Tab-separated table of C-alpha atoms in Angstrom:
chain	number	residue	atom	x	y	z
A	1009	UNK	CA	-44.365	-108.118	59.199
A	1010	UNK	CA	-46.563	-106.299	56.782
A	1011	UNK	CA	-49.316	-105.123	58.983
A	1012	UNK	CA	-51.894	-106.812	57.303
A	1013	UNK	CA	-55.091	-108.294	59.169
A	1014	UNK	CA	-55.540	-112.105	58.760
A	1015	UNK	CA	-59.401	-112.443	58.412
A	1016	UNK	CA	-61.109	-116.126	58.154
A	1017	UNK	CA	-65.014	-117.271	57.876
A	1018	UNK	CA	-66.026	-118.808	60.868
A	1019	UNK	CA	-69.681	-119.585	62.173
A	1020	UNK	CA	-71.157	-120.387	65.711
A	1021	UNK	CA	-74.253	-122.137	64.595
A	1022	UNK	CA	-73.757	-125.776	62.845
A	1023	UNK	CA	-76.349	-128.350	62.070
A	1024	UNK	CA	-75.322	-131.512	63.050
A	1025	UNK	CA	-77.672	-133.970	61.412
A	1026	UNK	CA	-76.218	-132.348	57.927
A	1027	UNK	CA	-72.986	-132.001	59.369
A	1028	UNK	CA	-72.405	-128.391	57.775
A	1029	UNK	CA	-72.542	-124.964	58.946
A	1030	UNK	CA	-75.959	-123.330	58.930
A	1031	UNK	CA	-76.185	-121.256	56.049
A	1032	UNK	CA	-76.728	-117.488	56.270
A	1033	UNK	CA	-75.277	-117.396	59.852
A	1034	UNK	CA	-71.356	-116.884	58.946
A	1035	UNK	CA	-68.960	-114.295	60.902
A	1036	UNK	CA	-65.966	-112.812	60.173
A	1037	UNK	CA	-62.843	-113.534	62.650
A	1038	UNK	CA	-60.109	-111.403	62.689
A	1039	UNK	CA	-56.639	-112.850	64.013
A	1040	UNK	CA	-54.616	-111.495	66.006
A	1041	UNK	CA	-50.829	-110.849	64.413
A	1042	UNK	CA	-48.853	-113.895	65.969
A	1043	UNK	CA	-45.419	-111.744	65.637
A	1044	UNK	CA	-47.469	-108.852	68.129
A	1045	UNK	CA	-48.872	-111.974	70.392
A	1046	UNK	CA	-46.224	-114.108	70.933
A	1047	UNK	CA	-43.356	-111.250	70.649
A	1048	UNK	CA	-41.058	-112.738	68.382
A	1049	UNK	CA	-39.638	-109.318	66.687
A	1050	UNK	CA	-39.659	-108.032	70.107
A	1051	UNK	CA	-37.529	-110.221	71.388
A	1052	UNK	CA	-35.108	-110.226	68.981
A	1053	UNK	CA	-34.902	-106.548	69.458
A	1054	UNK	CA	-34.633	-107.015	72.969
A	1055	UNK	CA	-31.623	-109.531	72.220
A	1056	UNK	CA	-29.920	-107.263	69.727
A	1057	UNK	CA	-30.463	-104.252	72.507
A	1058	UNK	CA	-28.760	-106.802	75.192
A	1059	UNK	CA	-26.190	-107.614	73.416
A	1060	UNK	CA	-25.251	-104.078	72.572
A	1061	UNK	CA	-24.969	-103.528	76.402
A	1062	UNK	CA	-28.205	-101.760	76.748
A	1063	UNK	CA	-29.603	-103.668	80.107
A	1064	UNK	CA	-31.861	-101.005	80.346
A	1065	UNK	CA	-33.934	-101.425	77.732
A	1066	UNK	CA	-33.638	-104.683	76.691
A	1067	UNK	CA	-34.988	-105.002	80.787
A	1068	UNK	CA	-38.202	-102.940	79.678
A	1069	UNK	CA	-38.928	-105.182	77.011
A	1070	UNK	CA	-38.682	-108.434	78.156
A	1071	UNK	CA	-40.545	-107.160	81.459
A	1072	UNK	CA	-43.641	-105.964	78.918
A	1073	UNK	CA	-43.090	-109.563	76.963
A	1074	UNK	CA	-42.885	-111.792	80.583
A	1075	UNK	CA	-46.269	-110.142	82.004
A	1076	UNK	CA	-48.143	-110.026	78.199
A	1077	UNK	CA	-47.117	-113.201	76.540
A	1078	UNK	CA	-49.027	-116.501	77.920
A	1079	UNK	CA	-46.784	-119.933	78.490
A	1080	UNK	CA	-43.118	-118.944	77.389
A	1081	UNK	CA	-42.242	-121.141	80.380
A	1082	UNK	CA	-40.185	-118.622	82.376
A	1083	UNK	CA	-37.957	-117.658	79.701
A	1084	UNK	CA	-39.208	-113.977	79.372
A	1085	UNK	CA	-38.683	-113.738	83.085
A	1086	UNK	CA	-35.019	-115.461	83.007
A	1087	UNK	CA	-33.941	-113.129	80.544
A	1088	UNK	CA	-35.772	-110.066	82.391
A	1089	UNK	CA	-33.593	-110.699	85.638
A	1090	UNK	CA	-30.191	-111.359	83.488
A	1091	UNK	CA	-31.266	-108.044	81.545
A	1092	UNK	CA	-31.875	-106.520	85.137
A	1093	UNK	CA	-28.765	-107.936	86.792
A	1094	UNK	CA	-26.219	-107.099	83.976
A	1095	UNK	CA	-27.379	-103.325	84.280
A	1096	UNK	CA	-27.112	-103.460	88.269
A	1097	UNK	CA	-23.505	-104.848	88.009
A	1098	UNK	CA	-22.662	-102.676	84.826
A	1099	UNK	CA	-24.090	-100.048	88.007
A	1100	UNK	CA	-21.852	-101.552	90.551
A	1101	UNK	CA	-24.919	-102.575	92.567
A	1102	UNK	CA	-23.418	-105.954	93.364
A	1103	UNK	CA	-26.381	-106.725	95.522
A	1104	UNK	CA	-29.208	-106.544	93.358
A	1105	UNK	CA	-27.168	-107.910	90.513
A	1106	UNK	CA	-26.484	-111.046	92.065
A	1107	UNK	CA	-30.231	-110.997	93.231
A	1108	UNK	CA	-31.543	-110.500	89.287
A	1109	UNK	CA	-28.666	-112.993	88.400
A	1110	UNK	CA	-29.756	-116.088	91.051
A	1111	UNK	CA	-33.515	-115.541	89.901
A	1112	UNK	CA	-32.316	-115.533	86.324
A	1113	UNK	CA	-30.300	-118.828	86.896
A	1114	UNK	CA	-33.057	-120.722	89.016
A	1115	UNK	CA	-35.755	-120.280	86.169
A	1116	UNK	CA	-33.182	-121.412	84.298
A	1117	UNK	CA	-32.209	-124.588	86.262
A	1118	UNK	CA	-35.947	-125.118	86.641
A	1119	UNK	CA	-37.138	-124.652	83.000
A	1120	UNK	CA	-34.282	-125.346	80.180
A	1121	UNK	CA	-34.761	-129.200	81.151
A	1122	UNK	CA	-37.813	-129.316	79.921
A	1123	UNK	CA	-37.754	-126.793	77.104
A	1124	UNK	CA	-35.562	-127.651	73.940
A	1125	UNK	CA	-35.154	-124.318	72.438
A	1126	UNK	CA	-34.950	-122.307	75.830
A	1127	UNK	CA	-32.796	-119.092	74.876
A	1128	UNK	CA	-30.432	-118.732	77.969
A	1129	UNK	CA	-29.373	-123.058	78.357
A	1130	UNK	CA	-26.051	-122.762	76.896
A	1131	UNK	CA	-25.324	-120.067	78.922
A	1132	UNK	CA	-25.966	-122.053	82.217
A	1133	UNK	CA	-22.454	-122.661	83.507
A	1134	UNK	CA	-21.175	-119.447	82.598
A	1135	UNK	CA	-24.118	-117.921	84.370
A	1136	UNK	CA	-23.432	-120.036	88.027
A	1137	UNK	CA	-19.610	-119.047	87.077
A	1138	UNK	CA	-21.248	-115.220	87.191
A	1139	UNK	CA	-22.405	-115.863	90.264
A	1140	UNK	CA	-19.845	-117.470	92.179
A	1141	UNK	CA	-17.601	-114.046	90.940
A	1142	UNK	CA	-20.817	-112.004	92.645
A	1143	UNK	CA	-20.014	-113.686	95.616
A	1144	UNK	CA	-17.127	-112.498	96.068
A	1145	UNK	CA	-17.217	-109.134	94.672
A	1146	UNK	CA	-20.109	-109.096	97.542
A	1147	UNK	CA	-17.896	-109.886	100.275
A	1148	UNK	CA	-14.912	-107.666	98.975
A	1149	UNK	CA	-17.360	-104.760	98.674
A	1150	UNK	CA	-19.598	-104.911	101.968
A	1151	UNK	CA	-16.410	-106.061	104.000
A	1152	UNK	CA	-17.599	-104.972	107.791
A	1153	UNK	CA	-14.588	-106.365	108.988
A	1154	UNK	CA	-12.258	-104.214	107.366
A	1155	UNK	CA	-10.210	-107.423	107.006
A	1156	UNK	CA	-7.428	-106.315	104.193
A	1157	UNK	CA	-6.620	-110.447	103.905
A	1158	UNK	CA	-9.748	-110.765	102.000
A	1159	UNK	CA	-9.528	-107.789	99.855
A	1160	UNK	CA	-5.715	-108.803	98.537
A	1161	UNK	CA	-6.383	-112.643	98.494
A	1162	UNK	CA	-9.420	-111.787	95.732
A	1163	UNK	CA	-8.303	-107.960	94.339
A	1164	UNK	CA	-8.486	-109.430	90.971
A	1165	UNK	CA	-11.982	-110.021	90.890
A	1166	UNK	CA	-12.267	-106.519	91.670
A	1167	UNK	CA	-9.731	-105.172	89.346
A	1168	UNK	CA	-11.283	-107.432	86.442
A	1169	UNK	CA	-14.976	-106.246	87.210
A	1170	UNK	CA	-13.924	-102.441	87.379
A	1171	UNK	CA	-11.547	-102.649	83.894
A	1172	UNK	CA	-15.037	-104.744	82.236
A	1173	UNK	CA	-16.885	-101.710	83.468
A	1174	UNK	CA	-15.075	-98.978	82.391
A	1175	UNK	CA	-14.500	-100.944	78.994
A	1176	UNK	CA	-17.912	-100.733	78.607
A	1177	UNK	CA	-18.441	-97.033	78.692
């Protein structure tokens, strides 16, 4: 938080029949800052940016956090794809949203189980909810068959998705 270095005595030579370090042969160690490694502060930016409906770079985050940051279990790239798929929908790309939104919801289904603390687990029923909507707002949208049935039997998925857009902006 305060930029300073974290520096500890360490040495690579040890004499084992004293059971002590040799003397003379110390180094210095310098450890890396655990908020830069593990991305804490960056992820609660990338959170705050989310939540303030800015997909875009809340994506560009957790995409630098999910390919530098060792054994997070998936959950950098869960909330990469929901950060990916929100902007594609907020976009009206209903494809690739509900592409970024299944990936997002099968690292979820795969990893929450066995990770307490896993951000996105309360959010997995609202998530296949999400989905099941992207369905449909698929079908209405790349209708082939012209058929108006199936744009009046589900208009208000439409309606709903194109009022939660424009409240957006």
């Amino acid at each position: 938080m305060i930029g300073a270095k974290l520096v500890y005595i360490g040495n690579d030579d040890y004499l084992n029949d004293l059971k002590k370090p040799n003397p003379g042969h110390e180094k210095l160690y310098f450890v890396d800052d655990p908020y830069k490694v593990f991305g804490n502060i960056e992820k609660d930016k990338a959170i705050y940016l989310f939540n303030a409906m800015d997909y875009t770079s809340a994506f560009r985050i957790f995409e630098n956090l999910d390919s530098r940051v060792p054994g997070t279990n998936g959950e950098y790239a869960a909330l990469k794809y929901i950060s990916k798929a929100y902007n594609s929908w907020d976009n009206l790309n209903i494809k690739d949203a509900k592409i970024n939104l299944e990936k997002s919801y099968n690292i979820i289904c795969r990893d929450c189980k066995i990770q307490k603390n896993y951000t996105l687990s309360s959010s997995e029923e609202k998530i296949k909810n999400q989905l099941n909507i992207l369905a449909i707002l698929e079908k209405l949208y790349f209708n082939k068959d012209k058929d108006k049935n199936i744009i009046f039997d589900d208009i208000h998925y439409l309606i709903g998705s194109l009022y939660e857009n424009a409240f957006r902006r």
